[in-house]
Coordinates of C-alpha atoms and ligand atoms in Angstrom, one line a residue:
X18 CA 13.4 -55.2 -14.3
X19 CA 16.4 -54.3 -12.7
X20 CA 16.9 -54.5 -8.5
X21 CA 17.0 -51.1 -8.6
X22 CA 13.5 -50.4 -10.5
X23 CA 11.8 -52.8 -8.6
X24 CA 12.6 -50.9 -5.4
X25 CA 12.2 -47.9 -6.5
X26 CA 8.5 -48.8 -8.2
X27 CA 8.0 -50.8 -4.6
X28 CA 8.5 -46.8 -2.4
X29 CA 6.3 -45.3 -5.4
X30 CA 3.2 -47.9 -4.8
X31 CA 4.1 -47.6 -1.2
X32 CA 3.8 -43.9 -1.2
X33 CA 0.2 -43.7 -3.0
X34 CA -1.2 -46.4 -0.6
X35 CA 0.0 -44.6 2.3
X36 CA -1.5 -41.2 1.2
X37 CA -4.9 -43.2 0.5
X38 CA -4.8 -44.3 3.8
X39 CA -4.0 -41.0 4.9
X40 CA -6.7 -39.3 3.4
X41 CA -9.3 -41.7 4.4
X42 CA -8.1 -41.2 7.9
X43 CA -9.2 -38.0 7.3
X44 CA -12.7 -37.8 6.1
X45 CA -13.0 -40.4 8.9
X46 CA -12.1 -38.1 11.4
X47 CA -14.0 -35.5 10.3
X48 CA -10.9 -33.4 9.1
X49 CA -11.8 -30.4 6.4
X50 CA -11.9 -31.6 3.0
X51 CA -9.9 -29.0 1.0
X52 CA -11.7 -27.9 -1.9
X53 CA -9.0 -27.1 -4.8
X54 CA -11.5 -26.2 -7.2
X55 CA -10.6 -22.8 -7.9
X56 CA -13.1 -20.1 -9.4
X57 CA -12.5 -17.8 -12.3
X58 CA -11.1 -15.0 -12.1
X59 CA -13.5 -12.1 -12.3
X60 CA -13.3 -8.6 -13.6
X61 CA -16.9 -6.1 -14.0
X62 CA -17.4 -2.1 -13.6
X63 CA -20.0 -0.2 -12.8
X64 CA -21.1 3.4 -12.4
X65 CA -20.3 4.3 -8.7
X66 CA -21.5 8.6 -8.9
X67 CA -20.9 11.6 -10.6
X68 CA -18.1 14.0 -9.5
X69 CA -19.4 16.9 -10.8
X70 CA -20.8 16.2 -14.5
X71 CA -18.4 13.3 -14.7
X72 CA -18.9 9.5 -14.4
X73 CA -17.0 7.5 -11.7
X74 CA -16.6 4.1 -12.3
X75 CA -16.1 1.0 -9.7
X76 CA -13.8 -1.5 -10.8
X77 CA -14.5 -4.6 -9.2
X78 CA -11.3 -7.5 -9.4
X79 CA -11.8 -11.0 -8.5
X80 CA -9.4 -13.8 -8.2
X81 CA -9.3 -16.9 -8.4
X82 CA -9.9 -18.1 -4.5
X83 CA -12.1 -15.2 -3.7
X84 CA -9.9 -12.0 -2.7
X85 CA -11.6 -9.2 -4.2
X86 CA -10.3 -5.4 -4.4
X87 CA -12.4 -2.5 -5.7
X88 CA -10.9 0.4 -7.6
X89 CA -12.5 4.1 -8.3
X90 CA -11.1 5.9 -11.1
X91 CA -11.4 9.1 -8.7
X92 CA -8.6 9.7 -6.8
X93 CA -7.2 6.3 -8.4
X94 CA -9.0 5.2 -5.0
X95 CA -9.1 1.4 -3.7
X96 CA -12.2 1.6 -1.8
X97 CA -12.3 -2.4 -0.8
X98 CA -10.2 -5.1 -0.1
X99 CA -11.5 -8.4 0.9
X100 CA -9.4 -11.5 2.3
X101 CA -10.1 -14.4 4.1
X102 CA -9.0 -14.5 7.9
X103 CA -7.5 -18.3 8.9
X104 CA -11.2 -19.6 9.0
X105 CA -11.8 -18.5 6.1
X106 CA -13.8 -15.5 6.5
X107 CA -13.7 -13.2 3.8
X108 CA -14.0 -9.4 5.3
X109 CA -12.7 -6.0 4.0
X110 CA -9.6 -4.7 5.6
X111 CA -9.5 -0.8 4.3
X112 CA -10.5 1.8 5.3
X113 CA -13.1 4.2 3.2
X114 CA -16.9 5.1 2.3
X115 CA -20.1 3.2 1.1
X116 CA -20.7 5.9 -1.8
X117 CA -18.8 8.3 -3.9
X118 CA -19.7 11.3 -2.0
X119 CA -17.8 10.4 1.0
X120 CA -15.0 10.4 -0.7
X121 CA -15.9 13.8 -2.2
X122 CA -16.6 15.6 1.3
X123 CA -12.9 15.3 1.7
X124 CA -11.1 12.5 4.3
X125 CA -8.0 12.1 4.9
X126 CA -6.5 10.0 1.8
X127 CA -8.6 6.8 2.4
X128 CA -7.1 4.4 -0.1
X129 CA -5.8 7.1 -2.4
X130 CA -3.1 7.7 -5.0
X131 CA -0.6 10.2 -4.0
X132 CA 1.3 12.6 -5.5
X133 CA 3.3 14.6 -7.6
X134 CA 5.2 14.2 -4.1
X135 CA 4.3 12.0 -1.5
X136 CA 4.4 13.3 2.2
X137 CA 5.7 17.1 3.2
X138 CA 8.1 19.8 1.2
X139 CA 9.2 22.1 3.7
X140 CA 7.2 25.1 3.4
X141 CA 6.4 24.3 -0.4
X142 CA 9.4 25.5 -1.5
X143 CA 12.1 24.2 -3.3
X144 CA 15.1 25.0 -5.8
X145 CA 15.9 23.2 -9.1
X146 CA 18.1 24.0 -12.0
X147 CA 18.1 27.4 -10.5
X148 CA 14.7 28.1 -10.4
X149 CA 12.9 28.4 -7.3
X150 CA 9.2 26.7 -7.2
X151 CA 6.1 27.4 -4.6
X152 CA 4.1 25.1 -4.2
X153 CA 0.1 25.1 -2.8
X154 CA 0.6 25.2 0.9
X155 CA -2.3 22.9 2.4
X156 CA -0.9 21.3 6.1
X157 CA 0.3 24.1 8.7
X158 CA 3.4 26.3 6.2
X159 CA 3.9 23.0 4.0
X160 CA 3.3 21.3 1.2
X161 CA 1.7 17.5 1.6
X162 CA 1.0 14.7 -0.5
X163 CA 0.2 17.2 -3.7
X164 CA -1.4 19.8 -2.6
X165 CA -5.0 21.7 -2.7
X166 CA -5.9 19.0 -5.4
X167 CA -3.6 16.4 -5.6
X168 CA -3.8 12.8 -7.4
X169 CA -5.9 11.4 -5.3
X170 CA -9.1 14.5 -5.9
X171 CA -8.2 14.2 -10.0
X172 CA -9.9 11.9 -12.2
X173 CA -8.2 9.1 -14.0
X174 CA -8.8 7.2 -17.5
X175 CA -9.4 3.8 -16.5
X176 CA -9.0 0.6 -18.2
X177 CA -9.6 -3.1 -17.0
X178 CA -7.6 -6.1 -18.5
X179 CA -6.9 -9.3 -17.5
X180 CA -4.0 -11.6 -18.2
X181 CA -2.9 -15.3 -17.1
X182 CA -2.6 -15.0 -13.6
X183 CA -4.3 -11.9 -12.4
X184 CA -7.1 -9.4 -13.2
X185 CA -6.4 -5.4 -13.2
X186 CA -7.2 -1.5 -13.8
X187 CA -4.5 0.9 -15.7
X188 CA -5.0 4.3 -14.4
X189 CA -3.9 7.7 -16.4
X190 CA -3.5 10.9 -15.2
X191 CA -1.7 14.1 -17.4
X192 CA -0.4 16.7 -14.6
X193 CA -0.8 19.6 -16.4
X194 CA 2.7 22.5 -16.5
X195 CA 2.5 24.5 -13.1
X196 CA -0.5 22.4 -11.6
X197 CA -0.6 23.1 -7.3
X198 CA 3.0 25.3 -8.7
X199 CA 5.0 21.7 -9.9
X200 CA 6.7 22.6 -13.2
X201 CA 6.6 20.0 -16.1
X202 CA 3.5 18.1 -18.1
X203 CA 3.3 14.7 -16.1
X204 CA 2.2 11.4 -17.7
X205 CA 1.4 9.1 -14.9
X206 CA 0.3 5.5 -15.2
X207 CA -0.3 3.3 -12.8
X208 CA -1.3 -0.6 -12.4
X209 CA -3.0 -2.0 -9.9
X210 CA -2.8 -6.1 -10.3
X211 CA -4.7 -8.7 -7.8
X212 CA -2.8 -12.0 -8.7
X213 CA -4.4 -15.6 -7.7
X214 CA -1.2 -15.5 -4.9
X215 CA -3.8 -13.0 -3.1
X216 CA -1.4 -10.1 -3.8
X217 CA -2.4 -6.7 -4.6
X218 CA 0.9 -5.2 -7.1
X219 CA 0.5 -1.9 -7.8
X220 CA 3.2 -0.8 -11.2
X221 CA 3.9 3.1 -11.3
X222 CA 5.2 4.6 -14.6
X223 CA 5.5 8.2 -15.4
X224 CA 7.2 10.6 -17.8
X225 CA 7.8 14.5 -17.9
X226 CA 9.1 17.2 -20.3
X227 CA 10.7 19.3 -17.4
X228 CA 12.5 18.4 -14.4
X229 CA 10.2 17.9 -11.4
X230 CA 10.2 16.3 -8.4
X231 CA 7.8 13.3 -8.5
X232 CA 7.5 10.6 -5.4
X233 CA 4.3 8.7 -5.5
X234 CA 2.8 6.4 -3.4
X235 CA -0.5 4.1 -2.4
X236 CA -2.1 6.1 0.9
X237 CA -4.6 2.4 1.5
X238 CA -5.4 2.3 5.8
X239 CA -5.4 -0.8 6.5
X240 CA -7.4 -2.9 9.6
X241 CA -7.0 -6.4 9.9
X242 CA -9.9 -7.2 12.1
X243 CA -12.1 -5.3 9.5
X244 CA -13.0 -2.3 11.7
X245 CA -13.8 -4.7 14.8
X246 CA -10.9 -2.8 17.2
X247 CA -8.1 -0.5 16.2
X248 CA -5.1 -1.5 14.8
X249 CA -3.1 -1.5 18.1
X250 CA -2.9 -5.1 18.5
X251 CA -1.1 -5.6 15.0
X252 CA 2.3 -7.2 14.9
X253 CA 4.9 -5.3 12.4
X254 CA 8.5 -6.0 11.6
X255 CA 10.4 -3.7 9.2
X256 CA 13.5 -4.6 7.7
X257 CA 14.9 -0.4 8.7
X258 CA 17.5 0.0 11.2
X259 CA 17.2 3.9 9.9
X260 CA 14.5 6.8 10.4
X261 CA 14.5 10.0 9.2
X262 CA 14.2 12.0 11.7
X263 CA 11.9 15.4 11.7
X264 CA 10.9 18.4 13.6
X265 CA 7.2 19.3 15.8
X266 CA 5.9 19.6 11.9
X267 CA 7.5 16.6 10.8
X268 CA 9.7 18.1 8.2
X269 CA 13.1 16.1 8.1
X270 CA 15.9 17.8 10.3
X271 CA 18.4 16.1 7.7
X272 CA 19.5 13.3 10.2
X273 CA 19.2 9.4 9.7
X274 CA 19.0 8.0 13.4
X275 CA 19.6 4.3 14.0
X276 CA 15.5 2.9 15.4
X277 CA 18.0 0.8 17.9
X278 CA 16.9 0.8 21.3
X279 CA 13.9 3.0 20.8
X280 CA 10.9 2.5 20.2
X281 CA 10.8 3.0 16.8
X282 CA 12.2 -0.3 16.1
X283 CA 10.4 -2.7 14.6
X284 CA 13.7 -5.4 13.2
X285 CA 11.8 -7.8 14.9
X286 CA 7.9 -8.4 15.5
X287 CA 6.7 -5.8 17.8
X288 CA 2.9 -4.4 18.4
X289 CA 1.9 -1.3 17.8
X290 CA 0.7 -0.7 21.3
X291 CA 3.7 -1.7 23.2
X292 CA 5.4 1.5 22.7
X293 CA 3.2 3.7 20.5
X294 CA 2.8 5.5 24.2
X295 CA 6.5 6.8 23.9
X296 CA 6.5 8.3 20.8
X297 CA 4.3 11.5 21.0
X298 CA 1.5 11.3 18.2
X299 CA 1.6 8.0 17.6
X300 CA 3.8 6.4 14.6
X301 CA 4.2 8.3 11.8
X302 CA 7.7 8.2 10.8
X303 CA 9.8 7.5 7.3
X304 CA 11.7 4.3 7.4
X305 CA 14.6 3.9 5.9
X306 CA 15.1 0.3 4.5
X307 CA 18.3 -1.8 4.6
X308 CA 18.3 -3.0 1.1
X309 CA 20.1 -1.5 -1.4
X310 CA 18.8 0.9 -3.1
X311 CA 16.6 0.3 -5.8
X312 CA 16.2 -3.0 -5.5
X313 CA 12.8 -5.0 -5.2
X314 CA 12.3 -6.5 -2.0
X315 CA 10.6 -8.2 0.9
X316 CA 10.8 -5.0 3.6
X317 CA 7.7 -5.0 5.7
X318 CA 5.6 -8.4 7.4
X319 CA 2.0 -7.2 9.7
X320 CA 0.3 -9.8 12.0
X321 CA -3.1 -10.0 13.6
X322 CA -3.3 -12.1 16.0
X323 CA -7.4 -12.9 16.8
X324 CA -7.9 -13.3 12.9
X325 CA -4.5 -14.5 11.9
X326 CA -4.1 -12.1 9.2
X327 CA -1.1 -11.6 7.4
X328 CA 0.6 -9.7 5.4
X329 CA 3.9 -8.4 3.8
X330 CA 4.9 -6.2 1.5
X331 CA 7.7 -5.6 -1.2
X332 CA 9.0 -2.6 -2.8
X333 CA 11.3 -0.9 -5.1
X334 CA 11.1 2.2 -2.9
X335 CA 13.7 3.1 -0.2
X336 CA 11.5 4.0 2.5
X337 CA 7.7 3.4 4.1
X338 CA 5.9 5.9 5.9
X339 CA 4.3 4.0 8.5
X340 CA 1.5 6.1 9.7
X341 CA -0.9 4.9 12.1
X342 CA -4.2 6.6 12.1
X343 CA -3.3 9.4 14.6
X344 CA -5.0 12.4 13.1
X345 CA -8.5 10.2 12.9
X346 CA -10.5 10.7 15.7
X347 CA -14.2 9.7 15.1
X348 CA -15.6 12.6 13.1
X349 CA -15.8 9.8 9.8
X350 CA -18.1 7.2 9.2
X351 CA -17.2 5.4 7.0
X352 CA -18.0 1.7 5.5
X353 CA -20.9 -0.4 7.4
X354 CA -21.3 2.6 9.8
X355 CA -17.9 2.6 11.5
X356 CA -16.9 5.5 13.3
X357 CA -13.2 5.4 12.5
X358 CA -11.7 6.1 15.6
X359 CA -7.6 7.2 16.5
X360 CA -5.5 4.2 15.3
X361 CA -8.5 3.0 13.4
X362 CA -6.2 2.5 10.7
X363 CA -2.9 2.0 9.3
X364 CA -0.7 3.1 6.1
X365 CA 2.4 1.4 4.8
X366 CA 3.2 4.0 2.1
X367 CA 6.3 3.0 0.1
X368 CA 8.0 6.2 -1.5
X369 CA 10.9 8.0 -0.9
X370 CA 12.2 10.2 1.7
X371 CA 10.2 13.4 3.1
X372 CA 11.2 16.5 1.7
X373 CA 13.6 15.2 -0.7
X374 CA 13.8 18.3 -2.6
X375 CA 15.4 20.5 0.3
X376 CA 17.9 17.8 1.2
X377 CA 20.7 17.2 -1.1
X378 CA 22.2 14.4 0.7
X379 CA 19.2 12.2 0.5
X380 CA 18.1 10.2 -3.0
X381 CA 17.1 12.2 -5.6
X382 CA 13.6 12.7 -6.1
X383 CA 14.0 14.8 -9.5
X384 CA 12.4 13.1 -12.6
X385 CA 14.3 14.8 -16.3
X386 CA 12.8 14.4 -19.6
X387 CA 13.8 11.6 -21.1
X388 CA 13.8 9.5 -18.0
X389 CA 10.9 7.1 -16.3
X390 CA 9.8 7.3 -13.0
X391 CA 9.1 3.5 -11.9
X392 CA 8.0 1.9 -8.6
X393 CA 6.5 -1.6 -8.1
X394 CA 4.9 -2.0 -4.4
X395 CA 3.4 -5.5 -3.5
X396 CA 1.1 -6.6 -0.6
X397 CA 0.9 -10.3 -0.4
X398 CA -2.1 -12.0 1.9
X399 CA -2.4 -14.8 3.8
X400 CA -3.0 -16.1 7.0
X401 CA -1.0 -18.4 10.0
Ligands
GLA525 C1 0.4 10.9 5.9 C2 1.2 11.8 6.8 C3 0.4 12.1 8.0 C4 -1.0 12.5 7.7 C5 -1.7 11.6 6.8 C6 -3.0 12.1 6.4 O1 0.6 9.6 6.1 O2 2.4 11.3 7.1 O3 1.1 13.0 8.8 O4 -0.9 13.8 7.1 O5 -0.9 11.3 5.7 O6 -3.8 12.5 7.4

């Protein structure tokens, strides 16, 4: 055995001795004993209503250290997310409804999947290839999130799979020609994933066989301390040193204004409460991120404090409408009989800018036959 060997088996033996010792010290103490034995994942259904004379199912995903996530195949709905908070208490932290008929009495996008477009088109109206469209007006003169019966009131083929590292639903919905006035037959597809990193991927797909302006997005309200307080006491940091700015009916005014020195910016860690009082409504404003464009990223980090939840999100998308619960004000009850409250909630709803359609200078929104819409959002749990 050569000098070097020997010394280098001598720091190996030394190394497993030491962390003997150290682990003894340990139990000794008292210390937690971390269980790495990890559960199976889990995947199951089962039949959650009837909308109208049709079944709706309740997917049920599982991973592999507990998180769980629920799915309805009406409204492509996640009704449930469960995570621990730094003790290790699992709770739910969405917002939504015990049964299906909550969700059918109307609310205002708990959990759903929105689209053809995502947030408001001024007045419904827009002009492509020289035709000019009107859309179903359902939020003052405008268009929002789809219309009269957008994605999330349709009801979606649904399929479960599982694969190596994470358990999931593929959702389909066909958009028929003209449907709420959108022109073009839309394919959409979408994935939701829980991986064993605790992350909740959602994979967007969709095709068409006439221009149309598509923009979807995930409309989940999330609460941290599982409906305890309101969601004022969150942290957020948003990688956006750009807003788009909009009018009284928060329709864009065409302007990008910088979120420096205002309270709008959230480059670093800021709660919600510290200046949600200067911004009249509350928060619900289009960020635009810094990335470049397209590209999949890390663009949006939320801490709460008392339960040391954490969480941060990724996207393909160039913008997050961060809404915070301002339009709820206690007329909903939803899950273990919480009255859900102003602020009750918040949305972190990757997509694209408001009103795209109107505003040449901002990206594209238009999907053409023969192209794909795509758009991967992650939310990734943990706790500190
Ligand atoms: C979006 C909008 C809000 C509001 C909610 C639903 O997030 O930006 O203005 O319409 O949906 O109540």
């Amino acid at each position: 055995m050569t000098i070097r060997n020997f010394v280098r088996l001598s720091s190996i033996s030394l190394l497993i001795i030491m962390v003997a010792v150290l682990t003894s010290c340990g139990n000794k103490t008292g210390k937690k004993e971390i269980n790495t034995t990890k559960s199976k994942m889990k995947i199951s259904n089962k039949t959650f209503g009837k909308a109208g004379d049709k079944e709706i199912k309740l997917f049920e995903l599982e991973n592999e250290n507990g998180m769980k996530i629920s799915i309805i195949n009406y409204g492509a709905i996640i009704t449930s997310v469960i995570v621990p908070d730094r003790d290790g208490k699992f709770e739910d932290v969405v917002l939504g409804f015990d049964s299906l008929q909550g969700y059918l009495d109307g609310h205002p996008y708990f959990g759903s999947l929105v689209g053809r477009y995502g947030n408001r088109i001024a007045k419904g109206k827009f002009e492509l290839d020289g035709e000019v469209y009107q859309l179903a007006i359902n939020n003052g003169e405008n268009h929002l999130h789809g219309g009269l019966k957008g994605f999330d009131k349709r009801i979606w083929t649904a399929e479960a799979f599982e694969d190596k590292n994470s358990v999931g639903v593929k959702m389909q919905y066909t958009s028929m020609d003209m449907e709420e006035g959108y022109p073009g037959t839309l394919k959409v597809l979408v994935t939701y994933f829980l991986t064993n990193e605790n992350e909740l991927k959602i994979d967007y797909k969709a095709v068409t066989d006439k221009a149309c302006p598509v923009n979807l997005t995930q409309h989940s309200y999330f609460n941290f301390t599982a409906g305890k307080e309101n969601i004022l006491n969150h942290q957020l940091k948003i990688k956006a040193s750009k807003y788009v700015e909009v009018d009284q009916e928060l329709i864009p005014t065409g302007k990008l204004p910088e979120v420096k020195a205002t309270a709008l910016d959230f480059l670093d860690f800021h709660s919600v409460a510290e200046r949600i009082s200067q911004v009249p409504g509350g928060y619900d404003h289009s960020y635009v991120f810094d990335k470049e464009y397209g590209k999949y990223e890390s663009v949006v980090e939320v801490y709460e404090p008392e339960s040391g939840r954490f969480m941060e999100m990724f996207t393909t998308e160039p913008a997050v409408q961060l809404y915070t619960g301002n339009f709820l004000d206690g007329s909903l009850t939803g899950k273990n009989g919480i009255n859900y409250n102003k602020h009750y909630g918040f949305c972190l709803e990757a997509q694209h800018y408001p009103d795209s359609p109107n505003q040449p200078a901002f990206p594209s929104t238009i999907l053409r036959p023969g192209e794909e819409y795509t758009q991967t959002t992650l939310y990734k749990f943990s706790t500190k």
